[in-house]
Tab-separated table of C-alpha atoms and ligand atoms in Angstrom:
chain	number	residue	atom	x	y	z
A	14	UNK	CA	108.339	49.146	38.510
A	15	UNK	CA	110.416	48.420	35.373
A	16	UNK	CA	113.108	50.924	34.562
A	17	UNK	CA	112.709	52.722	31.233
A	18	UNK	CA	115.385	51.918	28.621
A	19	UNK	CA	118.015	54.634	28.375
A	20	UNK	CA	117.450	57.562	26.047
A	21	UNK	CA	118.845	57.407	22.478
A	22	UNK	CA	122.302	58.953	22.045
A	23	UNK	CA	122.671	62.414	20.606
A	24	UNK	CA	123.669	61.919	16.911
A	25	UNK	CA	127.169	63.041	16.063
A	26	UNK	CA	128.176	64.739	12.857
A	27	UNK	CA	131.521	63.478	11.547
A	28	UNK	CA	132.848	65.648	8.784
A	29	UNK	CA	136.193	64.604	7.367
A	30	UNK	CA	138.259	67.588	6.089
A	31	UNK	CA	139.174	65.442	3.078
A	32	UNK	CA	135.548	65.116	2.004
A	33	UNK	CA	134.459	66.770	-1.181
A	34	UNK	CA	131.284	68.924	-1.374
A	35	UNK	CA	129.021	66.070	-2.426
A	36	UNK	CA	130.262	63.809	0.382
A	37	UNK	CA	129.798	66.587	2.925
A	38	UNK	CA	126.274	67.205	1.695
A	39	UNK	CA	125.507	63.507	1.942
A	40	UNK	CA	126.940	63.363	5.490
A	41	UNK	CA	124.857	66.364	6.503
A	42	UNK	CA	121.721	64.830	4.979
A	43	UNK	CA	122.301	61.597	6.897
A	44	UNK	CA	122.936	63.541	10.069
A	45	UNK	CA	119.715	65.467	9.564
A	46	UNK	CA	117.774	62.199	9.025
A	47	UNK	CA	119.237	60.748	12.182
A	48	UNK	CA	118.305	63.839	14.173
A	49	UNK	CA	114.719	63.669	12.913
A	50	UNK	CA	114.616	59.989	13.844
A	51	UNK	CA	115.959	60.628	17.382
A	52	UNK	CA	113.504	63.478	17.726
A	53	UNK	CA	110.619	61.147	16.779
A	54	UNK	CA	111.871	58.549	19.205
A	55	UNK	CA	112.046	61.142	21.985
A	56	UNK	CA	108.540	62.336	21.123
A	57	UNK	CA	107.253	58.780	21.493
A	58	UNK	CA	109.039	58.405	24.799
A	59	UNK	CA	107.608	61.686	26.005
A	60	UNK	CA	104.077	60.572	25.079
A	61	UNK	CA	104.686	57.303	26.867
A	62	UNK	CA	105.975	59.107	29.980
A	63	UNK	CA	103.057	61.496	29.961
A	64	UNK	CA	100.531	58.724	29.700
A	65	UNK	CA	102.313	56.837	32.501
A	66	UNK	CA	102.244	60.002	34.574
A	67	UNK	CA	98.491	60.367	33.988
A	68	UNK	CA	98.002	56.730	35.067
A	69	UNK	CA	100.055	57.279	38.195
A	70	UNK	CA	98.199	60.454	39.000
A	71	UNK	CA	94.910	58.567	38.729
A	72	UNK	CA	96.298	55.896	41.000
A	73	UNK	CA	97.356	58.521	43.549
A	74	UNK	CA	93.914	60.145	43.418
A	75	UNK	CA	92.253	56.810	43.916
A	76	UNK	CA	94.505	56.043	46.895
A	77	UNK	CA	93.793	59.461	48.343
A	78	UNK	CA	90.065	58.845	47.982
A	79	UNK	CA	90.355	55.469	49.650
A	80	UNK	CA	92.467	56.939	52.411
A	81	UNK	CA	89.872	59.673	53.013
A	82	UNK	CA	87.095	57.089	53.023
A	83	UNK	CA	89.021	55.050	55.583
A	84	UNK	CA	89.628	58.104	57.697
A	85	UNK	CA	86.000	59.224	57.663
A	86	UNK	CA	84.298	55.837	57.903
A	87	UNK	CA	82.887	54.967	61.301
A	88	UNK	CA	85.010	52.602	63.287
A	89	UNK	CA	83.892	50.361	66.104
A	90	UNK	CA	85.570	50.141	69.446
A	91	UNK	CA	86.806	46.857	70.823
A	92	UNK	CA	89.087	45.517	73.508
A	93	UNK	CA	91.915	43.089	72.855
A	94	UNK	CA	91.122	40.007	74.957
A	95	UNK	CA	94.062	37.804	74.068
A	96	UNK	CA	96.989	37.617	71.670
A	97	UNK	CA	97.436	34.199	70.092
A	98	UNK	CA	99.645	32.641	67.429
A	99	UNK	CA	96.777	33.041	64.988
A	100	UNK	CA	96.026	36.682	65.675
A	101	UNK	CA	94.206	38.710	68.288
A	102	UNK	CA	90.952	37.821	69.991
A	103	UNK	CA	88.986	41.047	70.258
A	104	UNK	CA	85.642	41.821	71.824
A	105	UNK	CA	83.525	44.532	70.269
A	106	UNK	CA	81.981	46.982	72.708
A	107	UNK	CA	78.234	47.313	72.648
A	108	UNK	CA	77.402	43.828	71.404
A	109	UNK	CA	80.222	41.863	73.085
A	110	UNK	CA	80.883	39.893	69.925
A	111	UNK	CA	84.239	38.094	70.062
A	112	UNK	CA	86.280	37.588	66.912
A	113	UNK	CA	89.737	36.403	65.983
A	114	UNK	CA	91.456	38.839	63.685
A	115	UNK	CA	94.800	38.944	61.861
A	116	UNK	CA	97.272	41.635	62.841
A	117	UNK	CA	99.878	43.445	60.805
A	118	UNK	CA	103.443	42.668	62.019
A	119	UNK	CA	103.741	46.211	63.345
A	120	UNK	CA	100.532	45.965	65.381
A	121	UNK	CA	101.581	42.543	66.636
A	122	UNK	CA	104.527	44.171	68.406
A	123	UNK	CA	102.519	47.117	69.631
A	124	UNK	CA	99.381	45.479	71.006
A	125	UNK	CA	98.820	44.063	74.449
A	126	UNK	CA	95.856	42.290	75.952
A	127	UNK	CA	93.505	44.858	77.462
A	128	UNK	CA	94.238	47.571	74.865
A	129	UNK	CA	91.316	49.432	73.368
A	130	UNK	CA	91.334	49.457	69.594
A	131	UNK	CA	89.253	50.839	66.732
A	132	UNK	CA	88.142	48.203	64.228
A	133	UNK	CA	86.454	48.499	60.856
A	134	UNK	CA	83.489	46.598	59.415
A	135	UNK	CA	85.684	43.571	58.736
A	136	UNK	CA	87.024	43.544	62.306
A	137	UNK	CA	90.459	44.542	61.143
A	138	UNK	CA	92.284	46.626	63.742
A	139	UNK	CA	92.835	50.170	62.432
A	140	UNK	CA	94.376	51.961	65.375
A	141	UNK	CA	95.191	51.496	68.997
A	142	UNK	CA	93.247	53.966	71.109
A	143	UNK	CA	94.609	56.006	73.935
A	144	UNK	CA	93.358	55.150	77.342
A	145	UNK	CA	89.846	55.869	78.501
A	146	UNK	CA	90.376	59.268	79.985
A	147	UNK	CA	91.300	60.527	76.543
A	148	UNK	CA	88.090	59.200	75.041
A	149	UNK	CA	86.283	61.078	77.762
A	150	UNK	CA	88.144	64.258	76.931
A	151	UNK	CA	87.420	63.859	73.246
A	152	UNK	CA	83.721	63.305	73.725
A	153	UNK	CA	83.187	66.211	76.081
A	154	UNK	CA	83.963	69.871	76.011
A	155	UNK	CA	84.722	71.056	79.515
A	156	UNK	CA	84.929	74.769	80.208
A	157	UNK	CA	85.532	75.713	83.817
A	158	UNK	CA	84.900	79.365	83.097
A	159	UNK	CA	82.783	80.102	80.024
A	160	UNK	CA	82.789	83.747	78.993
A	161	UNK	CA	79.286	84.229	77.594
A	162	UNK	CA	77.018	86.508	79.669
A	163	UNK	CA	73.277	87.127	79.459
A	164	UNK	CA	74.045	90.523	77.937
A	165	UNK	CA	75.609	88.793	74.941
A	166	UNK	CA	72.295	87.163	74.098
A	167	UNK	CA	69.727	89.199	72.213
A	168	UNK	CA	66.085	88.829	71.319
A	169	UNK	CA	65.182	85.977	73.666
A	170	UNK	CA	64.751	87.767	77.000
A	171	UNK	CA	61.781	85.659	78.026
A	172	UNK	CA	63.773	82.456	77.398
A	173	UNK	CA	66.711	83.826	79.375
A	174	UNK	CA	64.343	84.538	82.273
A	175	UNK	CA	62.892	81.019	82.154
A	176	UNK	CA	66.287	79.351	82.012
A	177	UNK	CA	67.540	81.430	84.927
A	178	UNK	CA	64.524	80.444	86.965
A	179	UNK	CA	64.822	76.744	86.158
A	180	UNK	CA	68.599	76.359	86.275
A	181	UNK	CA	70.238	79.284	87.986
A	182	UNK	CA	67.959	79.655	91.008
A	183	UNK	CA	68.233	76.000	92.059
A	184	UNK	CA	72.037	76.202	91.757
A	185	UNK	CA	72.394	79.425	93.699
A	186	UNK	CA	69.603	78.832	96.184
A	187	UNK	CA	69.823	75.070	96.605
A	188	UNK	CA	69.149	75.419	100.352
A	189	UNK	CA	66.008	77.478	99.848
A	190	UNK	CA	64.582	74.809	97.570
A	191	UNK	CA	65.403	72.137	100.140
A	192	UNK	CA	63.877	74.116	103.014
A	193	UNK	CA	60.671	74.837	101.155
A	194	UNK	CA	60.622	71.189	100.185
A	195	UNK	CA	60.230	71.553	96.452
A	196	UNK	CA	62.226	69.790	93.807
A	197	UNK	CA	63.495	72.064	91.051
A	198	UNK	CA	63.001	70.919	87.463
A	199	UNK	CA	65.442	68.117	86.683
A	200	UNK	CA	66.296	68.979	83.162
A	201	UNK	CA	65.555	71.842	80.841
A	202	UNK	CA	65.068	71.185	77.167
A	203	UNK	CA	65.707	74.036	74.772
A	204	UNK	CA	64.186	73.503	71.388
A	205	UNK	CA	64.176	75.655	68.309
A	206	UNK	CA	65.902	76.222	64.982
A	207	UNK	CA	69.703	76.136	64.715
A	208	UNK	CA	71.731	79.179	65.649
A	209	UNK	CA	69.221	80.850	67.940
A	210	UNK	CA	71.419	80.942	71.038
A	211	UNK	CA	70.680	77.674	72.843
A	212	UNK	CA	74.325	76.864	73.469
A	213	UNK	CA	74.978	80.475	74.472
A	214	UNK	CA	72.175	80.293	77.018
A	215	UNK	CA	73.633	77.185	78.643
A	216	UNK	CA	77.104	78.762	78.740
A	217	UNK	CA	75.772	82.004	80.190
A	218	UNK	CA	74.006	80.164	83.033
A	219	UNK	CA	77.213	78.288	83.820
A	220	UNK	CA	79.164	81.551	83.777
A	221	UNK	CA	76.677	83.391	85.942
A	222	UNK	CA	76.598	80.620	88.553
A	223	UNK	CA	80.358	79.982	88.512
A	224	UNK	CA	79.599	76.464	87.377
A	225	UNK	CA	81.708	74.297	85.108
A	226	UNK	CA	80.167	73.939	81.658
A	227	UNK	CA	80.331	70.391	80.325
A	228	UNK	CA	79.060	69.837	76.817
A	229	UNK	CA	78.451	66.589	75.032
A	230	UNK	CA	77.040	66.384	71.505
A	231	UNK	CA	74.479	63.618	71.025
A	232	UNK	CA	75.429	63.192	67.391
A	233	UNK	CA	79.094	62.581	68.262
A	234	UNK	CA	78.108	59.970	70.818
A	235	UNK	CA	76.433	57.859	68.191
A	236	UNK	CA	78.705	58.677	65.269
A	237	UNK	CA	82.178	58.726	66.725
A	238	UNK	CA	81.964	56.590	69.793
A	239	UNK	CA	80.054	53.568	68.607
A	240	UNK	CA	79.831	51.098	71.468
A	241	UNK	CA	80.834	53.724	74.001
A	242	UNK	CA	77.671	55.830	74.238
A	243	UNK	CA	76.226	54.426	77.452
A	244	UNK	CA	79.574	54.492	79.197
A	245	UNK	CA	80.293	58.048	78.120
A	246	UNK	CA	76.905	59.182	79.425
A	247	UNK	CA	77.835	57.631	82.773
A	248	UNK	CA	81.217	59.350	82.623
A	249	UNK	CA	79.516	62.643	81.805
A	250	UNK	CA	77.419	62.551	84.947
A	251	UNK	CA	80.348	61.311	87.067
A	252	UNK	CA	82.513	64.147	85.804
A	253	UNK	CA	79.770	66.684	86.570
A	254	UNK	CA	79.558	65.237	90.081
A	255	UNK	CA	83.307	65.684	90.538
A	256	UNK	CA	83.180	69.244	89.242
A	257	UNK	CA	80.004	70.551	90.889
A	258	UNK	CA	78.553	73.101	90.609
A	259	UNK	CA	78.242	72.092	86.988
A	260	UNK	CA	75.930	72.613	84.040
A	261	UNK	CA	75.700	69.617	81.722
A	262	UNK	CA	74.741	70.619	78.200
A	263	UNK	CA	73.675	67.828	75.857
A	264	UNK	CA	73.451	69.267	72.358
A	265	UNK	CA	71.483	67.490	69.609
A	266	UNK	CA	69.817	65.238	72.138
A	267	UNK	CA	67.574	63.894	69.372
A	268	UNK	CA	70.528	61.799	68.164
A	269	UNK	CA	70.299	59.644	71.295
A	270	UNK	CA	66.664	60.164	72.222
A	271	UNK	CA	64.706	59.775	69.024
A	272	UNK	CA	61.408	57.925	68.950
A	273	UNK	CA	61.852	54.174	68.761
A	274	UNK	CA	61.661	52.752	65.288
A	275	UNK	CA	60.836	49.188	64.314
A	276	UNK	CA	64.210	48.468	62.829
A	277	UNK	CA	66.451	46.226	64.858
A	278	UNK	CA	69.831	47.172	63.492
A	279	UNK	CA	72.709	47.161	65.946
A	280	UNK	CA	73.079	50.938	65.514
A	281	UNK	CA	69.586	51.428	66.861
A	282	UNK	CA	70.207	49.055	69.737
A	283	UNK	CA	73.308	51.026	70.606
A	284	UNK	CA	71.403	54.330	70.523
A	285	UNK	CA	68.729	52.753	72.715
A	286	UNK	CA	71.329	51.687	75.264
A	287	UNK	CA	72.758	55.196	75.323
A	288	UNK	CA	69.312	56.674	75.878
A	289	UNK	CA	68.476	54.165	78.640
A	290	UNK	CA	71.681	55.159	80.391
A	291	UNK	CA	70.729	58.818	80.086
A	292	UNK	CA	67.273	58.144	81.492
A	293	UNK	CA	68.656	56.168	84.381
A	294	UNK	CA	71.189	58.897	85.191
A	295	UNK	CA	68.383	61.448	85.192
A	296	UNK	CA	66.182	59.272	87.366
A	297	UNK	CA	68.940	58.922	89.952
A	298	UNK	CA	69.539	62.599	89.771
A	299	UNK	CA	68.116	63.784	93.092
A	300	UNK	CA	71.274	62.816	94.938
A	301	UNK	CA	73.568	64.559	92.584
A	302	UNK	CA	73.831	67.906	94.282
A	303	UNK	CA	74.642	71.009	92.357
A	304	UNK	CA	74.473	69.719	88.840
A	305	UNK	CA	71.867	70.942	86.367
A	306	UNK	CA	71.176	69.547	82.930
A	307	UNK	CA	70.242	71.457	79.816
A	308	UNK	CA	69.616	69.693	76.536
A	309	UNK	CA	68.994	71.178	73.132
A	310	UNK	CA	67.411	69.996	69.918
A	311	UNK	CA	66.360	71.295	66.529
A	312	UNK	CA	64.132	68.258	66.114
A	313	UNK	CA	61.642	68.409	68.940
A	314	UNK	CA	59.149	66.423	66.873
A	315	UNK	CA	61.501	63.425	66.810
A	316	UNK	CA	62.009	63.059	70.549
A	317	UNK	CA	60.923	59.964	72.406
A	318	UNK	CA	58.250	60.814	74.991
A	319	UNK	CA	60.206	58.877	77.614
A	320	UNK	CA	62.738	61.672	77.765
A	321	UNK	CA	60.053	64.284	78.459
A	322	UNK	CA	58.424	62.557	81.459
A	323	UNK	CA	58.300	64.320	84.826
A	324	UNK	CA	61.635	64.131	86.591
A	325	UNK	CA	63.493	64.075	83.290
A	326	UNK	CA	63.397	66.918	80.748
A	327	UNK	CA	60.257	68.332	82.211
A	328	UNK	CA	60.812	72.006	81.507
A	329	UNK	CA	60.500	72.783	77.816
A	330	UNK	CA	61.611	76.142	76.534
A	331	UNK	CA	61.195	77.078	72.909
A	332	UNK	CA	63.964	79.291	71.568
A	333	UNK	CA	62.617	80.798	68.350
A	334	UNK	CA	64.241	82.939	65.712
A	335	UNK	CA	64.259	86.571	66.836
A	336	UNK	CA	61.610	89.097	65.817
A	337	UNK	CA	62.537	92.554	64.407
A	338	UNK	CA	63.411	94.018	67.826
A	339	UNK	CA	65.416	90.975	68.768
A	340	UNK	CA	67.294	91.183	65.491
A	341	UNK	CA	68.070	94.843	66.174
A	342	UNK	CA	69.455	93.948	69.592
A	343	UNK	CA	71.557	91.095	68.145
A	344	UNK	CA	72.908	93.478	65.491
A	345	UNK	CA	73.922	95.884	68.257
A	346	UNK	CA	75.591	93.092	70.236
A	347	UNK	CA	77.600	91.845	67.294
A	348	UNK	CA	78.695	95.304	66.164
A	349	UNK	CA	79.606	96.515	69.655
A	350	UNK	CA	83.324	96.379	68.813
A	351	UNK	CA	82.970	97.600	65.241
A	352	UNK	CA	83.229	101.153	63.943
A	353	UNK	CA	79.836	101.640	62.320
A	354	UNK	CA	79.073	104.677	60.108
A	355	UNK	CA	76.169	107.026	60.897
A	356	UNK	CA	74.235	105.941	57.840
A	357	UNK	CA	73.597	102.514	59.425
A	358	UNK	CA	70.173	102.317	61.052
A	359	UNK	CA	69.909	98.992	62.916
A	360	UNK	CA	66.118	99.145	63.262
A	361	UNK	CA	65.802	99.615	59.530
A	362	UNK	CA	68.285	96.894	58.764
A	363	UNK	CA	66.679	94.476	61.240
A	364	UNK	CA	63.283	94.992	59.637
A	365	UNK	CA	64.680	93.556	56.419
A	366	UNK	CA	66.269	90.498	58.017
A	367	UNK	CA	63.162	88.358	58.161
A	368	UNK	CA	63.914	84.741	59.081
A	369	UNK	CA	67.503	85.452	60.145
A	370	UNK	CA	68.665	83.551	63.230
A	371	UNK	CA	71.145	84.992	65.730
A	372	UNK	CA	73.912	83.000	64.059
A	373	UNK	CA	72.894	84.391	60.649
A	374	UNK	CA	73.063	87.927	62.020
A	375	UNK	CA	76.489	87.246	63.539
A	376	UNK	CA	77.631	86.025	60.112
A	377	UNK	CA	76.118	89.107	58.442
A	378	UNK	CA	78.060	91.521	60.649
A	379	UNK	CA	81.327	89.671	60.034
A	380	UNK	CA	80.666	89.674	56.317
A	381	UNK	CA	79.884	93.422	56.339
A	382	UNK	CA	83.190	94.022	58.145
A	383	UNK	CA	84.975	92.029	55.443
A	384	UNK	CA	83.479	94.234	52.739
A	385	UNK	CA	84.822	97.321	54.546
A	386	UNK	CA	88.277	95.741	54.821
A	387	UNK	CA	88.242	94.801	51.143
A	388	UNK	CA	87.564	98.467	50.428
A	389	UNK	CA	90.433	99.471	52.748
A	390	UNK	CA	88.107	101.171	55.230
A	391	UNK	CA	87.876	100.675	58.983
A	392	UNK	CA	84.336	101.996	59.299
A	393	UNK	CA	81.476	99.775	58.219
A	394	UNK	CA	78.760	101.463	56.156
A	395	UNK	CA	75.187	100.681	55.309
A	396	UNK	CA	76.254	99.565	51.827
A	397	UNK	CA	78.548	96.948	53.397
A	398	UNK	CA	75.597	95.446	55.273
A	399	UNK	CA	73.585	95.443	52.071
A	400	UNK	CA	76.398	93.735	50.142
A	401	UNK	CA	76.779	91.231	52.973
A	402	UNK	CA	73.061	90.514	52.905
A	403	UNK	CA	73.101	89.946	49.201
A	404	UNK	CA	76.089	87.654	49.499
A	405	UNK	CA	74.529	85.590	52.286
A	406	UNK	CA	71.156	85.361	50.611
A	407	UNK	CA	72.578	84.262	47.285
A	408	UNK	CA	74.935	81.683	48.803
A	409	UNK	CA	73.582	78.159	49.305
A	410	UNK	CA	73.750	78.410	53.051
A	411	UNK	CA	71.287	81.295	53.031
A	412	UNK	CA	69.575	82.462	56.160
A	413	UNK	CA	66.684	80.046	55.810
A	414	UNK	CA	67.573	76.947	57.757
A	415	UNK	CA	64.053	75.606	58.022
A	416	UNK	CA	64.352	73.402	54.971
A	417	UNK	CA	67.632	71.912	56.114
A	418	UNK	CA	68.965	68.492	55.324
A	419	UNK	CA	66.490	66.782	57.611
A	420	UNK	CA	63.422	68.245	55.948
A	421	UNK	CA	61.027	70.732	57.488
A	422	UNK	CA	61.272	71.557	61.125
A	423	UNK	CA	58.115	72.242	62.933
A	424	UNK	CA	59.115	75.784	63.826
B	2	ATP	N1	70.207	85.247	70.476
B	2	ATP	C1	71.460	85.505	70.091
B	2	ATP	N2	72.078	86.643	70.452
B	2	ATP	C2	73.346	86.906	70.045
B	2	ATP	N3	74.060	86.084	69.274
B	2	ATP	C3	73.500	84.929	68.888
B	2	ATP	C4	72.178	84.580	69.274
B	2	ATP	N4	71.880	83.391	68.760
B	2	ATP	C5	72.958	82.982	68.077
B	2	ATP	N5	73.946	83.896	68.149
B	2	ATP	C6	75.282	83.818	67.491
B	2	ATP	O1	75.334	82.576	66.826
B	2	ATP	C7	76.339	81.711	67.363
B	2	ATP	C8	75.769	80.318	67.495
B	2	ATP	O2	74.751	80.292	68.465
B	2	ATP	P1	74.464	79.016	69.364
B	2	ATP	O3	75.553	78.008	69.200
B	2	ATP	O4	74.155	79.427	70.735
B	2	ATP	O5	73.173	78.482	68.639
B	2	ATP	P2	72.362	77.151	68.931
B	2	ATP	O6	70.945	77.538	69.052
B	2	ATP	O7	72.974	76.395	70.050
B	2	ATP	O8	72.589	76.428	67.557
B	2	ATP	P3	72.585	74.863	67.204
B	2	ATP	O9	71.184	74.400	67.380
B	2	ATP	O10	72.998	74.912	65.757
B	2	ATP	O11	73.578	74.205	68.102
B	2	ATP	C9	76.691	82.330	68.692
B	2	ATP	O12	78.034	82.081	69.015
B	2	ATP	C10	76.413	83.807	68.462
B	2	ATP	O13	77.515	84.426	67.826
């Protein structure tokens, strides 16, 4: 960047005591002219600096945008095969494509053959990944002791009963099932709109059976771990085996088990491989001991039939939005620790919450509490719930999820 020329000097006024009036006046006039001139010059410089500053600010914004785009763009995973004079030979996971890529001097020092790296669309190495166990930890949420209980779940008693029968009984009474000679359902698929308590149900079963809860999100598998999906599915089942009794919860299973499409893009092939791995793990499941699998989806209509065959997810449980009584129960659950004024009638309130899911009701109670706090009260009144309702219903998120970003659900 070129340095700006130095600023003009401050004009000096030289008045000689021997000067007569006219000369003094002339000197003052000249001095005044010079000051105006310097002032104009400074004005110009200021304009110049301001315009330069605006340019720089634009440049910074642009760089920030590019940085964000880089950070959020999907990266592919590859292994460094060999380091040569001309760069690194890397092999992309998933399609085993080998490429030679240039390295920055810093990466050159850092990389070793065998390292796992994240590469972008142009095969340029972006980061060196930690070793595999970390990828495993990132992809899965493992909770040895989840806290949710059946009592925390409202409005879906029938679904709780079905899940207990299909998942809890076989875990607790594994011997009885063996003796009678029946095979419990392999996998349970919970389907229904978002925020109805599917994840809670899976956590509650794990809690109630003292099982480790291991969650993997289907969408993350295909979005964040491109090239790793199949291996992570294998890891998921291995980990569950090590930690049994365990409940595996695969959220958003539609992301890896959607109906086959005709397109042959590598992304689809990768998703297919992940699903095949899942199917094969489920097929070999009989020997796995005390591990049960629960999957969840909001997009039941999109699922590939292969996943629903006997021996796979063969117990389907629909988890709908709660009816008025269910909503009343969920309101009670979520206000259990709140000081609620006598003018709040939950049955009345619930009757007005048509189409609210459990998650919407949880949000409503929090919002009502916030209104009380804003008003410097510790007791939540009916008016707070009404204000909360109005706020939620006028915000974009609204309680109506059925027209979400993927179009209409079938529920
Ligand atoms: N039936 C319910 N009873 C009580 N609280 C509920 C219920 N359903 C949802 N909630 C509240 O909403 C939150 C989110 O619910 P959860 O994650 O179980 O929904 P989900 O059906 O798994 O949603 P998604 O399909 O979006 O993953 C819960 O932590 C809880 O606070």
